[in-house]
PDB file of C-alpha atoms and ligand atoms in Angstrom:
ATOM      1  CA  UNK A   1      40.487   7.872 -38.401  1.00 61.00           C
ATOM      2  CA  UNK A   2      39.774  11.655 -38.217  1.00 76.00           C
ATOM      3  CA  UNK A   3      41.098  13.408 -35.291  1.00 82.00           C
ATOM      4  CA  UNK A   4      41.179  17.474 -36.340  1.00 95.00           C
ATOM      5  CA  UNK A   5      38.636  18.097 -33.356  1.00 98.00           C
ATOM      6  CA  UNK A   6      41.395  16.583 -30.863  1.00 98.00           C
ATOM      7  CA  UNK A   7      44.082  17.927 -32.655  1.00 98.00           C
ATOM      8  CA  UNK A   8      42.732  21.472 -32.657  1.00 98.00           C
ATOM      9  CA  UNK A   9      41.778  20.992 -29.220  1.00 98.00           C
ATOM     10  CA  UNK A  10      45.303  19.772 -27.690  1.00 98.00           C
ATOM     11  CA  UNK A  11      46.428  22.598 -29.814  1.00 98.00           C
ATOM     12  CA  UNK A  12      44.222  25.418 -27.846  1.00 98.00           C
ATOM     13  CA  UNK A  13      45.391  23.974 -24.739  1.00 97.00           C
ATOM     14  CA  UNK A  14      49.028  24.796 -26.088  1.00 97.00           C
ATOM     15  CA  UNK A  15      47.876  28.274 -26.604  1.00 96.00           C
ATOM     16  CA  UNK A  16      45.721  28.367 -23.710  1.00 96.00           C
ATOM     17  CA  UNK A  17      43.188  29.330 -25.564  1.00 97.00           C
ATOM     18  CA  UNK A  18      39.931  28.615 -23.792  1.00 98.00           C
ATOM     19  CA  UNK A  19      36.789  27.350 -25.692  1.00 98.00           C
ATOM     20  CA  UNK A  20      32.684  27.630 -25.128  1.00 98.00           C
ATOM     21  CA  UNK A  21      30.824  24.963 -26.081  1.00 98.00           C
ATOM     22  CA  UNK A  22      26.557  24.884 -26.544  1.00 98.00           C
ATOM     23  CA  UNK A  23      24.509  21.808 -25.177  1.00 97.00           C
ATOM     24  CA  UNK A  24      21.814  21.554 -27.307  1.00 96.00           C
ATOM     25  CA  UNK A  25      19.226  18.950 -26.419  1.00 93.00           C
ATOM     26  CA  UNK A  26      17.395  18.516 -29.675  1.00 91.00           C
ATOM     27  CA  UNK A  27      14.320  16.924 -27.504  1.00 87.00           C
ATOM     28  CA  UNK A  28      13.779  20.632 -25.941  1.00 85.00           C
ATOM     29  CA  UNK A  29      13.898  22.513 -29.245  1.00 81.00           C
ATOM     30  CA  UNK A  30      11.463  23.235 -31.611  1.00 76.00           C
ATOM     31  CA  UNK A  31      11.843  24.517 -34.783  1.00 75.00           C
ATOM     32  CA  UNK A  32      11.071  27.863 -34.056  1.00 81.00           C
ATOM     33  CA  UNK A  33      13.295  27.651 -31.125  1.00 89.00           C
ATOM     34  CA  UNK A  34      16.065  26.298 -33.025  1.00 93.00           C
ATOM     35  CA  UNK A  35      16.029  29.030 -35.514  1.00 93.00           C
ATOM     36  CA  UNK A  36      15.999  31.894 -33.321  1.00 92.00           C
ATOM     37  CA  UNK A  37      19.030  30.000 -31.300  1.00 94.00           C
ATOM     38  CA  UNK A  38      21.264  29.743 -34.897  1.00 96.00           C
ATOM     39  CA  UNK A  39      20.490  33.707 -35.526  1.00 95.00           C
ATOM     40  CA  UNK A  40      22.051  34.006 -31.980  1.00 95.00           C
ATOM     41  CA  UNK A  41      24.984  32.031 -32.653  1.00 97.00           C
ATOM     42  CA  UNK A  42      25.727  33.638 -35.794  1.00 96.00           C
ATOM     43  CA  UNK A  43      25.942  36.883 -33.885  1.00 96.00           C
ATOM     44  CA  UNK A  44      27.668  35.634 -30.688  1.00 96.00           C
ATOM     45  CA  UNK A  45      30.190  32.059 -32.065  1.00 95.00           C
ATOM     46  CA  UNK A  46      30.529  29.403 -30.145  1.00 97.00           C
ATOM     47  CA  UNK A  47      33.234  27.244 -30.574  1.00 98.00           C
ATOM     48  CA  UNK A  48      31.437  23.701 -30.258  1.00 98.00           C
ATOM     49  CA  UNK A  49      27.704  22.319 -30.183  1.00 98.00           C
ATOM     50  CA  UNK A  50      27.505  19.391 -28.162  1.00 98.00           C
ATOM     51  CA  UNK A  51      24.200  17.305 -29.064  1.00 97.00           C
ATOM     52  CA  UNK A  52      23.060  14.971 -26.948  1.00 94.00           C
ATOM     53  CA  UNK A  53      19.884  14.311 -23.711  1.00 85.00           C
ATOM     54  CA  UNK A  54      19.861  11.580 -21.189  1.00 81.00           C
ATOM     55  CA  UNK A  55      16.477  11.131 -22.891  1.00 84.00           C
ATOM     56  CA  UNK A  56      14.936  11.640 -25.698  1.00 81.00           C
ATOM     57  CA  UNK A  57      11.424  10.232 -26.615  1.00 80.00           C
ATOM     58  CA  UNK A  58      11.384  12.805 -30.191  1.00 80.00           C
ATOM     59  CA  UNK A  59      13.245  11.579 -33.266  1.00 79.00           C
ATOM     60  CA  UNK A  60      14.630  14.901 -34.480  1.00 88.00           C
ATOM     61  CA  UNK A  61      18.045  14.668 -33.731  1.00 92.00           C
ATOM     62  CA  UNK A  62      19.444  14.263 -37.497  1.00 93.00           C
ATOM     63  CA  UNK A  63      17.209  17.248 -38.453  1.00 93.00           C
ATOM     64  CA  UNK A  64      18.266  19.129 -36.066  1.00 94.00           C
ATOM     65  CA  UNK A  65      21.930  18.763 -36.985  1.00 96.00           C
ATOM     66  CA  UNK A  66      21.374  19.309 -40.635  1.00 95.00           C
ATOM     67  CA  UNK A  67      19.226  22.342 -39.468  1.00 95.00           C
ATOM     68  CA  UNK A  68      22.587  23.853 -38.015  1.00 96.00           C
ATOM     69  CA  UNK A  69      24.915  22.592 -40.683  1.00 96.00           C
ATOM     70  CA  UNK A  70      23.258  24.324 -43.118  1.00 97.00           C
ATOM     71  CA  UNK A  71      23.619  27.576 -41.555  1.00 96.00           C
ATOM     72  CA  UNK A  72      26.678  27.292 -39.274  1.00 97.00           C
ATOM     73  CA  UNK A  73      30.204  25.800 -39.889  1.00 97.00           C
ATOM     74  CA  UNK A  74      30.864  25.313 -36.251  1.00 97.00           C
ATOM     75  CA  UNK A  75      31.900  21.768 -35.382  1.00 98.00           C
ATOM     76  CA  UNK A  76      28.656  18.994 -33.713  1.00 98.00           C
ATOM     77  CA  UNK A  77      29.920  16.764 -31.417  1.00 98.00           C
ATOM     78  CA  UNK A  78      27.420  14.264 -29.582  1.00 97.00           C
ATOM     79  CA  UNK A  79      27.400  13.865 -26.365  1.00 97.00           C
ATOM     80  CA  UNK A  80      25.300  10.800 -26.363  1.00 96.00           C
ATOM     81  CA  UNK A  81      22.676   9.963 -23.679  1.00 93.00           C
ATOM     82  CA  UNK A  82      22.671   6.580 -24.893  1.00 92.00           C
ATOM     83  CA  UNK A  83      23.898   4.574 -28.250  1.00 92.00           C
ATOM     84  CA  UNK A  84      20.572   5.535 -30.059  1.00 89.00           C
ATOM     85  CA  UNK A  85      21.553   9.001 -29.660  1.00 89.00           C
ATOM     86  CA  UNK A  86      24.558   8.594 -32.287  1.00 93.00           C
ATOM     87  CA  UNK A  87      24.492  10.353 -35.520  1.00 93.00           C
ATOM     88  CA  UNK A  88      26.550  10.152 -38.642  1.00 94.00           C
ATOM     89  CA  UNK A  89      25.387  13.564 -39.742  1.00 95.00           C
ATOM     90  CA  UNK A  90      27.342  14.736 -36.676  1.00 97.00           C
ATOM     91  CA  UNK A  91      31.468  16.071 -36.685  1.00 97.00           C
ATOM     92  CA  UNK A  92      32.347  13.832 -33.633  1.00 98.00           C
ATOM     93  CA  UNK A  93      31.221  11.869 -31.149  1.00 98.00           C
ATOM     94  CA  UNK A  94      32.376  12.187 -27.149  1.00 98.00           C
ATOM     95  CA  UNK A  95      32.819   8.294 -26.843  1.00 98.00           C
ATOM     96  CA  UNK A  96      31.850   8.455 -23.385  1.00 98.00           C
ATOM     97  CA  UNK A  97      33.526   5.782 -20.578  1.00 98.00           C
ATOM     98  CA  UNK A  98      31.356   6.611 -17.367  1.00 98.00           C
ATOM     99  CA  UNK A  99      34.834   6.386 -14.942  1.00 98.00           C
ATOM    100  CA  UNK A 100      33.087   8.025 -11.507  1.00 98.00           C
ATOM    101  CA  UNK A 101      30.503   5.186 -11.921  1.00 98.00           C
ATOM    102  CA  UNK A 102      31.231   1.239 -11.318  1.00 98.00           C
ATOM    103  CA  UNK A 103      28.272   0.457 -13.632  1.00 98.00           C
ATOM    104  CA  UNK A 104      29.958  -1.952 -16.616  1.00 98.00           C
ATOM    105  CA  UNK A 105      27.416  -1.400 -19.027  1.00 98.00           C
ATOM    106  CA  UNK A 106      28.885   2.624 -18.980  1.00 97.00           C
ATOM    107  CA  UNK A 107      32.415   1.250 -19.118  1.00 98.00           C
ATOM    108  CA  UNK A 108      32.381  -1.040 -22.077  1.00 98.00           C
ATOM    109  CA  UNK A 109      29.213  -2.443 -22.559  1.00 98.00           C
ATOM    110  CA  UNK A 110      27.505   0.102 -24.740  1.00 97.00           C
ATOM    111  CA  UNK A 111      30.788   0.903 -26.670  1.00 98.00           C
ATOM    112  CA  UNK A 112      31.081  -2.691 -27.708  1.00 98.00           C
ATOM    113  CA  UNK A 113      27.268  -1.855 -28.948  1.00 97.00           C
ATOM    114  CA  UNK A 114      27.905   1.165 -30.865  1.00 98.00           C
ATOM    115  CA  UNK A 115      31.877   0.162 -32.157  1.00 98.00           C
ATOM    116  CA  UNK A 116      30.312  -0.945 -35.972  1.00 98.00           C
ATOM    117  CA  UNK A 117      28.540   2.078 -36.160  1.00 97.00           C
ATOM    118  CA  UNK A 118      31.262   4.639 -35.117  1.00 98.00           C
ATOM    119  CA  UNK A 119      33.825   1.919 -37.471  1.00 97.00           C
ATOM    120  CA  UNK A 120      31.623   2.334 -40.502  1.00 97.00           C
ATOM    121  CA  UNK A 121      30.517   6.318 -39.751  1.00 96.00           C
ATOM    122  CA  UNK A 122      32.777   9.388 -40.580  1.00 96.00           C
ATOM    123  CA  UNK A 123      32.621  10.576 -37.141  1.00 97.00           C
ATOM    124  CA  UNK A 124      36.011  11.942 -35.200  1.00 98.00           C
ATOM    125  CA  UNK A 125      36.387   9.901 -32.324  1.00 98.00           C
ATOM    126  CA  UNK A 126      36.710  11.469 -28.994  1.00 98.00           C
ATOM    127  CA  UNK A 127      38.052   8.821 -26.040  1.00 98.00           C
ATOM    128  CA  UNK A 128      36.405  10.774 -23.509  1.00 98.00           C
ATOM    129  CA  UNK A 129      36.395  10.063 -19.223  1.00 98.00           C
ATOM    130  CA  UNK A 130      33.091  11.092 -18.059  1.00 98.00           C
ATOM    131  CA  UNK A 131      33.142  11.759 -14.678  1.00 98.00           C
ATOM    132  CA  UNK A 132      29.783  12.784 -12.572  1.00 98.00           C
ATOM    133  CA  UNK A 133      30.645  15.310  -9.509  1.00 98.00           C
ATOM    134  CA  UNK A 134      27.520  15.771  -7.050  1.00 98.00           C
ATOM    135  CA  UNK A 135      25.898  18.983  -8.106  1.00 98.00           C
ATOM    136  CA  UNK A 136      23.773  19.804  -4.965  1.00 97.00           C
ATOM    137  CA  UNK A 137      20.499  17.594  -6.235  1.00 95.00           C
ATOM    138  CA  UNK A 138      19.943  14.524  -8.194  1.00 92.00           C
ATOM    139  CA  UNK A 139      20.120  14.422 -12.049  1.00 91.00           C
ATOM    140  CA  UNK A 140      19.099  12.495 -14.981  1.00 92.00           C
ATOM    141  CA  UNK A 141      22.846  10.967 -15.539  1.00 93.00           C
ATOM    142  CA  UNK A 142      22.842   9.686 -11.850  1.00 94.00           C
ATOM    143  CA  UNK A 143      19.369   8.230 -12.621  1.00 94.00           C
ATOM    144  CA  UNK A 144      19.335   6.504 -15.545  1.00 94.00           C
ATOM    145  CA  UNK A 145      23.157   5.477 -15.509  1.00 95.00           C
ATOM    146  CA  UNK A 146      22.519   3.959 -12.009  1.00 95.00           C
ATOM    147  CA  UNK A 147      25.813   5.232 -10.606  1.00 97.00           C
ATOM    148  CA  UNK A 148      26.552   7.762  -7.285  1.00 96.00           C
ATOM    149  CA  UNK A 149      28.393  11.012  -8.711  1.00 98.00           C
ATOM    150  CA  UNK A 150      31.665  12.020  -6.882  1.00 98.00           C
ATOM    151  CA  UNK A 151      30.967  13.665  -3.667  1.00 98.00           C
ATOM    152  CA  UNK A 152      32.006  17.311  -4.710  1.00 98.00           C
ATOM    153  CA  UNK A 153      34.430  17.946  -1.580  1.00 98.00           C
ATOM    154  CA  UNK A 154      36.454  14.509  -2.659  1.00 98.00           C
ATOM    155  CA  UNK A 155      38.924  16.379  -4.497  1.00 98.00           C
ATOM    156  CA  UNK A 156      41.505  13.167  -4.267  1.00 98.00           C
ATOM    157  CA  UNK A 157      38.788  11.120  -5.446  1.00 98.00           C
ATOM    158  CA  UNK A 158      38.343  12.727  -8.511  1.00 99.00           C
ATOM    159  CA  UNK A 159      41.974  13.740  -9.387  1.00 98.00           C
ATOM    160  CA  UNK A 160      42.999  10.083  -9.016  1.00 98.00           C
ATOM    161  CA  UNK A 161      39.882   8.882 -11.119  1.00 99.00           C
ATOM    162  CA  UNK A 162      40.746  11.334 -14.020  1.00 99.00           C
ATOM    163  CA  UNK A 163      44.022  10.638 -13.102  1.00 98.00           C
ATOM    164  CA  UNK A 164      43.274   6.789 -14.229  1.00 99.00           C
ATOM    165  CA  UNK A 165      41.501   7.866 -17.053  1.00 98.00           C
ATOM    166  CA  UNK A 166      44.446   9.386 -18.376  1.00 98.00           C
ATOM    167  CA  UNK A 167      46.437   6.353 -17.783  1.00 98.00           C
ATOM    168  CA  UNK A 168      43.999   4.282 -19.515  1.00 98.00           C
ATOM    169  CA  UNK A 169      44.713   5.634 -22.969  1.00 98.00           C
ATOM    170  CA  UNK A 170      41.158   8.085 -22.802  1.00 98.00           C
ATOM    171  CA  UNK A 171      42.387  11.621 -24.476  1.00 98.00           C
ATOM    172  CA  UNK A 172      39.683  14.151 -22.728  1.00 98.00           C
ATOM    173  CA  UNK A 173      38.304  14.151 -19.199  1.00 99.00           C
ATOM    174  CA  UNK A 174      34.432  15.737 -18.679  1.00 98.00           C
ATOM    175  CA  UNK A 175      33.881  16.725 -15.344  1.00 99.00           C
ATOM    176  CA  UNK A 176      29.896  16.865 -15.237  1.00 98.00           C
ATOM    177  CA  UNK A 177      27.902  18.498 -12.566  1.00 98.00           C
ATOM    178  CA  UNK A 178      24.531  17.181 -13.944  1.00 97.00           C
ATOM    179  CA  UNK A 179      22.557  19.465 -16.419  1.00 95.00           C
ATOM    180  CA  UNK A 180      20.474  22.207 -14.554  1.00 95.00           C
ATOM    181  CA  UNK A 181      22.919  21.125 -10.799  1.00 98.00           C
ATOM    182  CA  UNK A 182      22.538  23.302  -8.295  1.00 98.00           C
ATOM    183  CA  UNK A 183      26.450  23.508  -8.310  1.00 98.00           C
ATOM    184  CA  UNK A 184      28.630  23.887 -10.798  1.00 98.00           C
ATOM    185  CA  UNK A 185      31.941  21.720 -10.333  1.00 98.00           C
ATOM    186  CA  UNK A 186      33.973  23.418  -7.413  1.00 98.00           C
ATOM    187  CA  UNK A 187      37.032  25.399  -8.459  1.00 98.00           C
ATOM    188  CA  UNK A 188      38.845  23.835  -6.562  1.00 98.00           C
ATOM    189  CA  UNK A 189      38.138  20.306  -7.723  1.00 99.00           C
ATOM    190  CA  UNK A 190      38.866  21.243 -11.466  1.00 98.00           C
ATOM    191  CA  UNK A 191      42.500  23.002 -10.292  1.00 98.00           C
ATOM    192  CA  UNK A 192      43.256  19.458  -8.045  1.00 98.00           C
ATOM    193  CA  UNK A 193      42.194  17.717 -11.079  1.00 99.00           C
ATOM    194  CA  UNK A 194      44.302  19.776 -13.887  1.00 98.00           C
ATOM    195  CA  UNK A 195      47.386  19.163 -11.347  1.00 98.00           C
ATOM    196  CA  UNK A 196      46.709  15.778 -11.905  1.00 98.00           C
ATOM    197  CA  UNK A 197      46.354  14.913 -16.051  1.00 98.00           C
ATOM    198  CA  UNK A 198      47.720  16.560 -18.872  1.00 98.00           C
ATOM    199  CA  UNK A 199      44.462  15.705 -21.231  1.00 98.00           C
ATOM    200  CA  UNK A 200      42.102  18.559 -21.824  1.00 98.00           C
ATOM    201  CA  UNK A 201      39.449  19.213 -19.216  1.00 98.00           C
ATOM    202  CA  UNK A 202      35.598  19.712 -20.457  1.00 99.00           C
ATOM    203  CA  UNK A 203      33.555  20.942 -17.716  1.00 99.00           C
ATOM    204  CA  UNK A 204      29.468  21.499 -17.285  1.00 98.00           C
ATOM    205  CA  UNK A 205      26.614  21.552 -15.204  1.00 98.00           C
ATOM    206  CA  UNK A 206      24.440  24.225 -13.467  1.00 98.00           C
ATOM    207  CA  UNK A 207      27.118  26.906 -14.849  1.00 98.00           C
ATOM    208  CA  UNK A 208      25.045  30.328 -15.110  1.00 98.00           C
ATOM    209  CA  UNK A 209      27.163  32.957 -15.199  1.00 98.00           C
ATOM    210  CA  UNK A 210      30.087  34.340 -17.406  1.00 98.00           C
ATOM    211  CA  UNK A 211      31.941  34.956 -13.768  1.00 97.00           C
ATOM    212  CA  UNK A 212      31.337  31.066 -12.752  1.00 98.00           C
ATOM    213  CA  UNK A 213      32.330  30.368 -16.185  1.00 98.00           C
ATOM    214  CA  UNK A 214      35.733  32.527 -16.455  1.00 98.00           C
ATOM    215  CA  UNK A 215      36.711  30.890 -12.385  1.00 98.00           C
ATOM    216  CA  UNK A 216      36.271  27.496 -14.137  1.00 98.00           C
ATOM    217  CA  UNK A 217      38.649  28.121 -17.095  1.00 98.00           C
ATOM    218  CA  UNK A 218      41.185  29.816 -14.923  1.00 97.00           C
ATOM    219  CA  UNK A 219      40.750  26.546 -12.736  1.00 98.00           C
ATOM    220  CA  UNK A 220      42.037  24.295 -15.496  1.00 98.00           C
ATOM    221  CA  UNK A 221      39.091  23.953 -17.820  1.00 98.00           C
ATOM    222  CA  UNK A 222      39.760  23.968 -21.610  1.00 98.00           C
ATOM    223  CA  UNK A 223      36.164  23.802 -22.632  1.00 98.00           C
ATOM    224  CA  UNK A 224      33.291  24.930 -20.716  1.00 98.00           C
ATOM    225  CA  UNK A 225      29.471  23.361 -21.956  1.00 98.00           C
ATOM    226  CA  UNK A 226      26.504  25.454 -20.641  1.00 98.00           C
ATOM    227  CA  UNK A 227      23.276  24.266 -22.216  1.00 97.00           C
ATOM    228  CA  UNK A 228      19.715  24.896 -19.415  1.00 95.00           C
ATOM    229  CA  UNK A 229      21.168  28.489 -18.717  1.00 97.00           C
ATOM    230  CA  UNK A 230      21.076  29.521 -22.870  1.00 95.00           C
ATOM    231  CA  UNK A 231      18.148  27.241 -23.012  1.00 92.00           C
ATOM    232  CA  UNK A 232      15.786  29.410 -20.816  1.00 92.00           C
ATOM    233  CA  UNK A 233      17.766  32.536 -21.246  1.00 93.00           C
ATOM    234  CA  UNK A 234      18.959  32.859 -25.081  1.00 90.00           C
ATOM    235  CA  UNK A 235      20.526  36.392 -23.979  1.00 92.00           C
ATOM    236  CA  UNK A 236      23.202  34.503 -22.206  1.00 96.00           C
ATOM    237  CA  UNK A 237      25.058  33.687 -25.119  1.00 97.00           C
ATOM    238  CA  UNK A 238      25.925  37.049 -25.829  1.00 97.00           C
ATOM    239  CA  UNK A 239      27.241  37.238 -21.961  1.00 97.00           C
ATOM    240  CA  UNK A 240      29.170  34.317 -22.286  1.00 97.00           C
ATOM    241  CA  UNK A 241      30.832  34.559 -26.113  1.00 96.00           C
ATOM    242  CA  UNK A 242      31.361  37.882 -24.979  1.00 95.00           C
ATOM    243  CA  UNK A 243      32.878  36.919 -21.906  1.00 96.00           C
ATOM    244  CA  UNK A 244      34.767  33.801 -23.446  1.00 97.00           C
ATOM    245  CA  UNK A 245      37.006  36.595 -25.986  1.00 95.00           C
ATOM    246  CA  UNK A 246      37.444  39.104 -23.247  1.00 95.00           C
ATOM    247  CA  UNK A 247      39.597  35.611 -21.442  1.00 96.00           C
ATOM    248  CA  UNK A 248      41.159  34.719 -24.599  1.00 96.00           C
ATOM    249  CA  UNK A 249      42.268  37.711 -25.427  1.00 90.00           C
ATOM    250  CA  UNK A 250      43.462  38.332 -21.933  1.00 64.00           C
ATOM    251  CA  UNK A 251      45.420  35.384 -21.124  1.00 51.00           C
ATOM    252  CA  UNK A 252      46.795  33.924 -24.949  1.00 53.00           C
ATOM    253  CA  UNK A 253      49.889  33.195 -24.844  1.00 51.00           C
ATOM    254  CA  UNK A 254      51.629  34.121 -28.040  1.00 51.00           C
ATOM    255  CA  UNK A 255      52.014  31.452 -30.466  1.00 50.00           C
TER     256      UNK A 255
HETATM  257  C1  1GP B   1      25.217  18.793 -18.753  1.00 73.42           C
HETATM  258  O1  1GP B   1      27.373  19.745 -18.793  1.00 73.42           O
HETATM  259  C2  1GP B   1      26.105  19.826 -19.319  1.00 73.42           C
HETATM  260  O2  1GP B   1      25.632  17.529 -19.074  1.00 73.42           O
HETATM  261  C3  1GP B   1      25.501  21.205 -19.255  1.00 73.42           C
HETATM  262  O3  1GP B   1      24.790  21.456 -18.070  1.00 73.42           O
HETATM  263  O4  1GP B   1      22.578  22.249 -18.877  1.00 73.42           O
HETATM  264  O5  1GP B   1      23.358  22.753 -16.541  1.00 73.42           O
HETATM  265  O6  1GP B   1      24.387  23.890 -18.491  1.00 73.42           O
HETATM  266  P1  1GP B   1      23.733  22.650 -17.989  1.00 73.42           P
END
């Protein structure tokens, strides 16, 4: 089994060497969209594309991917709404276990679904500990995974959840805020929770500004995902690459 994505990933957290990752939801792209959004990236890098919608009722997601392929070498990991949402075009997959939630279909049920596929596909891997935090409304994840996120002043709560995750054998923990929250995951809940584990920390939802972004990473984060604020705002991914190198270059360690 692959596993460069983890590696590298284990080995930026070594380095403390933060990393930006774009949502792209391939259901609220069109082409036109799509190509004006790679001309950005080659001009401002991100270090991931996550792929990936709670729902998606168009069938472009394999396009889209070999859209970017062709154009980018910058790694595709999905972050899969649902076992439909899997692609072997992709780098990686986030294999998500839904660990805030006590809904067993989102703890093993639709892993045991999509285990062939990920055996027989060339996709990385990526044992992942989703974990919803209450971003100030309700969200599609909430909805259609019929769970309650984390109340986001339950800072024990979470730590010990990701804390179990860990335990369990899952190598990354995604602390999720809901795309478009209100509320981005409080500070202070990612630096309980990076007290807690020793896995690298993903964190997204409602983040929308380079400031919000930099708090997070100097929280604990080791990869922050903004997708509805680039989405609506292109112009943001300058801000945020930008703002992503200014930290890196400011805090590496040397190696
Ligand atoms: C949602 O973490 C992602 O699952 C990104 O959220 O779209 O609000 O940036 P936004």
């Amino acid at each position: 089994m692959k596993s460069k994505i983890l590696e590298d990933l284990n080995m930026h957290r070594r380095n403390n060497k933060k990393c930006f990752a774009l949502l792209i939801d391939p259901d609220k792209l069109g082409s036109s969209d799509l190509d004006l959004l790679i001309g950005q990236i080659r001009l401002y890098p991100v270090d991931y594309i996550f792929m990936g919608g709670s729902l998606m009722v168009q069938n472009n997601m394999d396009i889209c991917i070999e859209k970017i392929q062709s154009q980018l070498s910058i790694p595709i990991i999905i972050f899969p709404g649902d076992t439909y949402q899997l692609s072997r075009h992709a780098d990686a997959v986030l294999l998500l276990s839904l660990i805030s939630g006590r809904n067993p279909e989102l703890l093993i049920g639709k892993q045991v679904i999509a285990a062939p596929y990920l055996k027989q596909s060339n996709l990385e891997i990526l044992p992942t500990g989703y974990m919803l935090i209450d971003g100030g409304k309700p969200n599609s994840v909430s909805y259609m995974s019929n769970t309650f996120p984390i109340p986001r002043d339950k800072e024990d709560i979470a730590a010990c959840t990701a804390l179990a995750g860990e335990q369990l054998g899952l190598k990354i923990i995604y602390l999720d805020a809901g795309s478009g929250a209100l509320d981005s995951i409080p500070v202070s809940m990612v630096k309980r929770v990076r007290q807690e584990i020793d896995l690298p920390i993903i964190v997204g939802g409602g983040i929308r500004s380079a400031e919000q972004a930099i708090d997070i990473c100097r929280a604990g984060a080791d990869i922050i995902v903004v997708g509805n604020a680039i989405e609506s705002n292109p112009e943001f991914l300058k801000e945020m690459s930008t703002a992503m190198e200014i930290l890196n270059d400011k805090i590496s360690l040397p190696k």
